PDB file of C-alpha atoms in Angstrom:
ATOM      1  CA  UNK A   1     132.852 161.755 173.574  1.00 47.00           C
ATOM      2  CA  UNK A   2     130.333 158.919 173.907  1.00 47.00           C
ATOM      3  CA  UNK A   3     131.306 156.234 176.411  1.00 44.00           C
ATOM      4  CA  UNK A   4     129.749 152.796 176.586  1.00 45.00           C
ATOM      5  CA  UNK A   5     128.544 152.122 180.045  1.00 40.00           C
ATOM      6  CA  UNK A   6     127.745 148.732 181.424  1.00 44.00           C
ATOM      7  CA  UNK A   7     124.132 149.688 181.961  1.00 41.00           C
ATOM      8  CA  UNK A   8     123.813 150.606 178.293  1.00 48.00           C
ATOM      9  CA  UNK A   9     125.393 147.478 176.926  1.00 47.00           C
ATOM     10  CA  UNK A  10     123.069 144.873 175.517  1.00 45.00           C
ATOM     11  CA  UNK A  11     125.507 142.076 176.411  1.00 42.00           C
ATOM     12  CA  UNK A  12     126.163 142.741 180.069  1.00 44.00           C
ATOM     13  CA  UNK A  13     123.611 140.327 181.435  1.00 45.00           C
ATOM     14  CA  UNK A  14     124.443 137.506 179.112  1.00 47.00           C
ATOM     15  CA  UNK A  15     125.806 134.296 180.632  1.00 45.00           C
ATOM     16  CA  UNK A  16     129.539 133.983 180.527  1.00 48.00           C
ATOM     17  CA  UNK A  17     129.599 130.344 179.470  1.00 43.00           C
ATOM     18  CA  UNK A  18     129.501 131.338 175.820  1.00 43.00           C
ATOM     19  CA  UNK A  19     133.205 132.195 175.950  1.00 49.00           C
ATOM     20  CA  UNK A  20     134.422 128.585 176.389  1.00 43.00           C
ATOM     21  CA  UNK A  21     131.863 127.194 173.917  1.00 40.00           C
ATOM     22  CA  UNK A  22     132.641 129.920 171.349  1.00 45.00           C
ATOM     23  CA  UNK A  23     136.335 129.270 171.523  1.00 48.00           C
ATOM     24  CA  UNK A  24     135.871 125.542 170.979  1.00 42.00           C
ATOM     25  CA  UNK A  25     133.582 126.068 168.011  1.00 41.00           C
ATOM     26  CA  UNK A  26     135.823 128.708 166.449  1.00 45.00           C
ATOM     27  CA  UNK A  27     138.981 126.591 166.551  1.00 43.00           C
ATOM     28  CA  UNK A  28     137.021 123.531 165.251  1.00 41.00           C
ATOM     29  CA  UNK A  29     135.974 125.646 162.295  1.00 45.00           C
ATOM     30  CA  UNK A  30     139.522 126.643 161.575  1.00 44.00           C
ATOM     31  CA  UNK A  31     140.633 123.132 160.783  1.00 38.00           C
ATOM     32  CA  UNK A  32     137.851 122.899 158.219  1.00 39.00           C
ATOM     33  CA  UNK A  33     137.736 126.321 156.714  1.00 42.00           C
ATOM     34  CA  UNK A  34     140.421 128.650 157.874  1.00 39.00           C
ATOM     35  CA  UNK A  35     139.770 130.053 161.299  1.00 38.00           C
ATOM     36  CA  UNK A  36     140.708 133.267 162.895  1.00 36.00           C
ATOM     37  CA  UNK A  37     140.584 133.800 166.552  1.00 36.00           C
ATOM     38  CA  UNK A  38     140.301 137.425 167.593  1.00 36.00           C
ATOM     39  CA  UNK A  39     141.354 137.905 171.174  1.00 36.00           C
ATOM     40  CA  UNK A  40     140.182 140.798 173.193  1.00 33.00           C
ATOM     41  CA  UNK A  41     142.132 140.748 176.379  1.00 31.00           C
ATOM     42  CA  UNK A  42     142.433 144.423 177.223  1.00 34.00           C
ATOM     43  CA  UNK A  43     145.877 144.160 178.674  1.00 37.00           C
ATOM     44  CA  UNK A  44     148.668 146.673 178.667  1.00 38.00           C
ATOM     45  CA  UNK A  45     151.295 145.000 176.577  1.00 41.00           C
ATOM     46  CA  UNK A  46     154.973 145.769 176.156  1.00 41.00           C
ATOM     47  CA  UNK A  47     157.608 144.220 173.961  1.00 44.00           C
ATOM     48  CA  UNK A  48     161.051 143.786 175.489  1.00 39.00           C
ATOM     49  CA  UNK A  49     164.464 143.104 174.027  1.00 42.00           C
ATOM     50  CA  UNK A  50     166.935 141.281 176.270  1.00 43.00           C
ATOM     51  CA  UNK A  51     170.644 141.599 175.450  1.00 44.00           C
ATOM     52  CA  UNK A  52     172.781 138.882 176.977  1.00 46.00           C
ATOM     53  CA  UNK A  53     176.026 139.852 178.598  1.00 44.00           C
ATOM     54  CA  UNK A  54     179.350 138.015 178.270  1.00 49.00           C
ATOM     55  CA  UNK A  55     180.163 135.525 180.987  1.00 51.00           C
ATOM     56  CA  UNK A  56     181.401 137.253 184.144  1.00 52.00           C
ATOM     57  CA  UNK A  57     179.684 140.564 183.408  1.00 48.00           C
ATOM     58  CA  UNK A  58     176.518 141.910 184.797  1.00 47.00           C
ATOM     59  CA  UNK A  59     173.431 141.286 182.640  1.00 46.00           C
ATOM     60  CA  UNK A  60     172.502 144.175 180.305  1.00 44.00           C
ATOM     61  CA  UNK A  61     169.385 146.125 181.290  1.00 45.00           C
ATOM     62  CA  UNK A  62     166.061 145.223 179.720  1.00 38.00           C
ATOM     63  CA  UNK A  63     165.157 147.830 177.075  1.00 39.00           C
ATOM     64  CA  UNK A  64     161.585 148.449 176.211  1.00 40.00           C
ATOM     65  CA  UNK A  65     160.962 148.599 172.478  1.00 46.00           C
ATOM     66  CA  UNK A  66     159.717 151.886 171.121  1.00 49.00           C
ATOM     67  CA  UNK A  67     156.529 152.027 168.999  1.00 49.00           C
ATOM     68  CA  UNK A  68     156.804 152.626 165.294  1.00 63.00           C
ATOM     69  CA  UNK A  69     156.525 156.337 164.413  1.00 61.00           C
ATOM     70  CA  UNK A  70     153.172 155.879 162.604  1.00 68.00           C
ATOM     71  CA  UNK A  71     151.724 154.194 165.713  1.00 77.00           C
ATOM     72  CA  UNK A  72     153.214 156.513 168.350  1.00 75.00           C
ATOM     73  CA  UNK A  73     149.949 158.516 168.636  1.00 84.00           C
ATOM     74  CA  UNK A  74     147.767 155.448 168.916  1.00 93.00           C
ATOM     75  CA  UNK A  75     146.437 154.314 172.291  1.00 94.00           C
ATOM     76  CA  UNK A  76     148.629 151.424 173.481  1.00 93.00           C
ATOM     77  CA  UNK A  77     145.934 148.688 172.964  1.00 92.00           C
ATOM     78  CA  UNK A  78     145.772 149.641 169.282  1.00 95.00           C
ATOM     79  CA  UNK A  79     149.487 149.408 168.578  1.00 94.00           C
ATOM     80  CA  UNK A  80     150.677 146.396 166.599  1.00 95.00           C
ATOM     81  CA  UNK A  81     154.328 145.304 166.271  1.00 94.00           C
ATOM     82  CA  UNK A  82     155.492 144.366 162.795  1.00 94.00           C
ATOM     83  CA  UNK A  83     155.803 140.688 163.749  1.00 94.00           C
ATOM     84  CA  UNK A  84     152.155 140.518 164.846  1.00 95.00           C
ATOM     85  CA  UNK A  85     150.970 142.460 161.738  1.00 96.00           C
ATOM     86  CA  UNK A  86     152.810 139.970 159.529  1.00 96.00           C
ATOM     87  CA  UNK A  87     151.048 137.079 161.205  1.00 96.00           C
ATOM     88  CA  UNK A  88     147.649 138.741 160.717  1.00 96.00           C
ATOM     89  CA  UNK A  89     148.437 139.333 157.001  1.00 96.00           C
ATOM     90  CA  UNK A  90     149.725 135.769 156.599  1.00 95.00           C
ATOM     91  CA  UNK A  91     146.586 134.416 158.216  1.00 94.00           C
ATOM     92  CA  UNK A  92     144.239 136.154 155.802  1.00 94.00           C
ATOM     93  CA  UNK A  93     146.409 135.433 152.801  1.00 95.00           C
ATOM     94  CA  UNK A  94     146.035 131.725 153.553  1.00 93.00           C
ATOM     95  CA  UNK A  95     142.302 132.086 153.980  1.00 90.00           C
ATOM     96  CA  UNK A  96     141.941 134.057 150.745  1.00 92.00           C
ATOM     97  CA  UNK A  97     144.412 132.288 148.460  1.00 92.00           C
ATOM     98  CA  UNK A  98     145.532 128.909 149.774  1.00 89.00           C
ATOM     99  CA  UNK A  99     144.161 125.490 150.675  1.00 87.00           C
ATOM    100  CA  UNK A 100     142.870 125.999 154.191  1.00 83.00           C
ATOM    101  CA  UNK A 101     142.528 122.298 154.856  1.00 84.00           C
ATOM    102  CA  UNK A 102     146.111 121.576 154.086  1.00 90.00           C
ATOM    103  CA  UNK A 103     147.147 124.682 156.031  1.00 90.00           C
ATOM    104  CA  UNK A 104     144.885 123.965 158.911  1.00 88.00           C
ATOM    105  CA  UNK A 105     147.791 123.390 161.452  1.00 91.00           C
ATOM    106  CA  UNK A 106     149.408 126.633 160.382  1.00 93.00           C
ATOM    107  CA  UNK A 107     146.151 128.558 160.744  1.00 89.00           C
ATOM    108  CA  UNK A 108     145.698 127.083 164.178  1.00 88.00           C
ATOM    109  CA  UNK A 109     149.227 128.109 165.238  1.00 92.00           C
ATOM    110  CA  UNK A 110     148.931 131.657 163.865  1.00 92.00           C
ATOM    111  CA  UNK A 111     145.558 132.152 165.578  1.00 86.00           C
ATOM    112  CA  UNK A 112     146.843 130.782 168.844  1.00 87.00           C
ATOM    113  CA  UNK A 113     149.861 133.039 168.769  1.00 91.00           C
ATOM    114  CA  UNK A 114     147.758 136.098 168.038  1.00 89.00           C
ATOM    115  CA  UNK A 115     145.427 135.360 170.945  1.00 79.00           C
ATOM    116  CA  UNK A 116     147.512 133.722 173.605  1.00 79.00           C
ATOM    117  CA  UNK A 117     150.933 135.258 172.988  1.00 84.00           C
ATOM    118  CA  UNK A 118     150.205 138.684 171.576  1.00 87.00           C
ATOM    119  CA  UNK A 119     146.804 139.446 173.148  1.00 86.00           C
ATOM    120  CA  UNK A 120     145.639 141.520 170.100  1.00 92.00           C
ATOM    121  CA  UNK A 121     142.697 143.818 170.756  1.00 94.00           C
ATOM    122  CA  UNK A 122     139.838 143.339 168.246  1.00 95.00           C
ATOM    123  CA  UNK A 123     140.166 146.931 166.930  1.00 97.00           C
ATOM    124  CA  UNK A 124     143.905 146.306 166.456  1.00 96.00           C
ATOM    125  CA  UNK A 125     143.091 143.175 164.597  1.00 95.00           C
ATOM    126  CA  UNK A 126     140.670 144.952 162.276  1.00 97.00           C
ATOM    127  CA  UNK A 127     143.180 147.762 161.721  1.00 97.00           C
ATOM    128  CA  UNK A 128     145.789 145.234 160.505  1.00 97.00           C
ATOM    129  CA  UNK A 129     143.605 143.004 158.390  1.00 97.00           C
ATOM    130  CA  UNK A 130     144.790 143.264 154.732  1.00 97.00           C
ATOM    131  CA  UNK A 131     142.109 145.217 152.898  1.00 97.00           C
ATOM    132  CA  UNK A 132     142.616 143.535 149.553  1.00 96.00           C
ATOM    133  CA  UNK A 133     142.324 140.047 151.062  1.00 95.00           C
ATOM    134  CA  UNK A 134     139.273 140.941 153.144  1.00 96.00           C
ATOM    135  CA  UNK A 135     137.557 142.357 150.047  1.00 96.00           C
ATOM    136  CA  UNK A 136     138.549 139.291 148.045  1.00 94.00           C
ATOM    137  CA  UNK A 137     137.124 136.952 150.708  1.00 93.00           C
ATOM    138  CA  UNK A 138     133.864 138.854 151.235  1.00 94.00           C
ATOM    139  CA  UNK A 139     133.187 139.586 147.564  1.00 93.00           C
ATOM    140  CA  UNK A 140     133.934 136.058 146.333  1.00 90.00           C
ATOM    141  CA  UNK A 141     131.001 134.215 144.747  1.00 88.00           C
ATOM    142  CA  UNK A 142     132.575 130.964 145.919  1.00 85.00           C
ATOM    143  CA  UNK A 143     130.093 128.955 147.925  1.00 86.00           C
ATOM    144  CA  UNK A 144     132.740 127.608 150.284  1.00 82.00           C
ATOM    145  CA  UNK A 145     133.830 131.151 151.219  1.00 78.00           C
ATOM    146  CA  UNK A 146     130.257 132.018 152.124  1.00 82.00           C
ATOM    147  CA  UNK A 147     129.508 128.788 153.878  1.00 85.00           C
ATOM    148  CA  UNK A 148     132.676 128.392 155.938  1.00 83.00           C
ATOM    149  CA  UNK A 149     135.350 131.076 155.582  1.00 86.00           C
ATOM    150  CA  UNK A 150     133.290 134.241 156.135  1.00 91.00           C
ATOM    151  CA  UNK A 151     131.281 132.813 159.010  1.00 90.00           C
ATOM    152  CA  UNK A 152     134.474 131.632 160.674  1.00 86.00           C
ATOM    153  CA  UNK A 153     135.985 135.119 160.398  1.00 90.00           C
ATOM    154  CA  UNK A 154     132.846 136.743 161.727  1.00 92.00           C
ATOM    155  CA  UNK A 155     132.685 134.293 164.635  1.00 89.00           C
ATOM    156  CA  UNK A 156     136.136 135.341 165.684  1.00 87.00           C
ATOM    157  CA  UNK A 157     135.419 139.057 165.377  1.00 92.00           C
ATOM    158  CA  UNK A 158     132.185 138.700 167.314  1.00 93.00           C
ATOM    159  CA  UNK A 159     133.935 136.841 170.092  1.00 89.00           C
ATOM    160  CA  UNK A 160     136.554 139.500 170.404  1.00 91.00           C
ATOM    161  CA  UNK A 161     134.090 142.339 170.333  1.00 94.00           C
ATOM    162  CA  UNK A 162     131.867 140.742 172.928  1.00 92.00           C
ATOM    163  CA  UNK A 163     134.749 140.258 175.290  1.00 89.00           C
ATOM    164  CA  UNK A 164     135.756 143.907 174.974  1.00 92.00           C
ATOM    165  CA  UNK A 165     132.211 145.254 174.789  1.00 88.00           C
ATOM    166  CA  UNK A 166     132.478 147.517 177.859  1.00 88.00           C
ATOM    167  CA  UNK A 167     135.850 149.037 176.781  1.00 89.00           C
ATOM    168  CA  UNK A 168     135.311 149.817 173.105  1.00 95.00           C
ATOM    169  CA  UNK A 169     133.820 153.307 173.300  1.00 95.00           C
ATOM    170  CA  UNK A 170     136.913 155.179 174.442  1.00 95.00           C
ATOM    171  CA  UNK A 171     138.971 153.666 171.551  1.00 97.00           C
ATOM    172  CA  UNK A 172     136.486 154.450 168.729  1.00 98.00           C
ATOM    173  CA  UNK A 173     137.921 157.926 167.895  1.00 97.00           C
ATOM    174  CA  UNK A 174     141.457 156.561 167.361  1.00 97.00           C
ATOM    175  CA  UNK A 175     140.140 153.465 165.586  1.00 97.00           C
ATOM    176  CA  UNK A 176     137.906 155.467 163.246  1.00 97.00           C
ATOM    177  CA  UNK A 177     140.696 157.907 162.400  1.00 96.00           C
ATOM    178  CA  UNK A 178     143.102 155.067 161.574  1.00 96.00           C
ATOM    179  CA  UNK A 179     140.444 153.345 159.376  1.00 97.00           C
ATOM    180  CA  UNK A 180     139.606 156.732 157.787  1.00 96.00           C
ATOM    181  CA  UNK A 181     135.902 156.250 158.672  1.00 98.00           C
ATOM    182  CA  UNK A 182     133.299 158.259 160.589  1.00 98.00           C
ATOM    183  CA  UNK A 183     132.876 157.618 164.287  1.00 97.00           C
ATOM    184  CA  UNK A 184     129.123 157.690 164.444  1.00 98.00           C
ATOM    185  CA  UNK A 185     128.432 154.800 161.993  1.00 98.00           C
ATOM    186  CA  UNK A 186     131.049 152.727 163.874  1.00 98.00           C
ATOM    187  CA  UNK A 187     129.337 153.436 167.221  1.00 97.00           C
ATOM    188  CA  UNK A 188     125.932 152.600 165.796  1.00 97.00           C
ATOM    189  CA  UNK A 189     127.126 149.306 164.361  1.00 97.00           C
ATOM    190  CA  UNK A 190     128.836 148.351 167.584  1.00 96.00           C
ATOM    191  CA  UNK A 191     125.730 149.279 169.645  1.00 95.00           C
ATOM    192  CA  UNK A 192     123.644 147.100 167.287  1.00 96.00           C
ATOM    193  CA  UNK A 193     126.209 144.283 167.457  1.00 96.00           C
ATOM    194  CA  UNK A 194     126.190 144.289 163.654  1.00 97.00           C
ATOM    195  CA  UNK A 195     129.674 142.953 163.174  1.00 96.00           C
ATOM    196  CA  UNK A 196     129.118 141.932 159.547  1.00 96.00           C
ATOM    197  CA  UNK A 197     127.921 145.459 158.862  1.00 97.00           C
ATOM    198  CA  UNK A 198     130.984 146.821 160.619  1.00 98.00           C
ATOM    199  CA  UNK A 199     133.338 144.807 158.456  1.00 98.00           C
ATOM    200  CA  UNK A 200     131.445 145.850 155.321  1.00 97.00           C
ATOM    201  CA  UNK A 201     131.631 149.533 156.320  1.00 98.00           C
ATOM    202  CA  UNK A 202     135.309 149.488 157.313  1.00 98.00           C
ATOM    203  CA  UNK A 203     136.474 147.680 154.195  1.00 98.00           C
ATOM    204  CA  UNK A 204     134.015 149.143 151.682  1.00 97.00           C
ATOM    205  CA  UNK A 205     132.319 145.828 150.920  1.00 95.00           C
ATOM    206  CA  UNK A 206     128.947 145.837 149.172  1.00 87.00           C
ATOM    207  CA  UNK A 207     126.203 144.021 150.983  1.00 71.00           C
TER     208      UNK A 207
END
């Protein structure tokens, strides 16, 4: 298995100040053209259900939610609860089909929840992007899509990938298997930082 080491990564020596600037630009674009923030905080996340006890009784224990059967074999950073998946699908449905200016506040809220509340890994995000909506967006001849919507999506994906750049390699096998794609092209596209090419490959979009 190929592992990305810091010494092999073309981004390691870049200044870190791009993170704050990138986030500002990305959210500014969302108000105009339908943004999507892709977080990449490589945190171990758990979903808990708290059951309140009647007055006078001891609180019920906190029970950790079990992953869905189809995700049980995925590494934990790649698992996605149904609630989060629904938010991702809703986000791209708005971008593809609805007035993104009118829905700007909703896009902002969904993106903020995906990043700040759920800490979705960029691979997880790609795995749950609705294929039909992504193809619709990227294959559209609409000038507004090409000028605003697609660049905004790609800015978010690039930001997430850059933040996780030193921890992507180990997750590529599971990611590729889920996407039903070959590992080697994915690794090559990541190494080249060709994020547009990666999206085209994963979602069968013609150049």
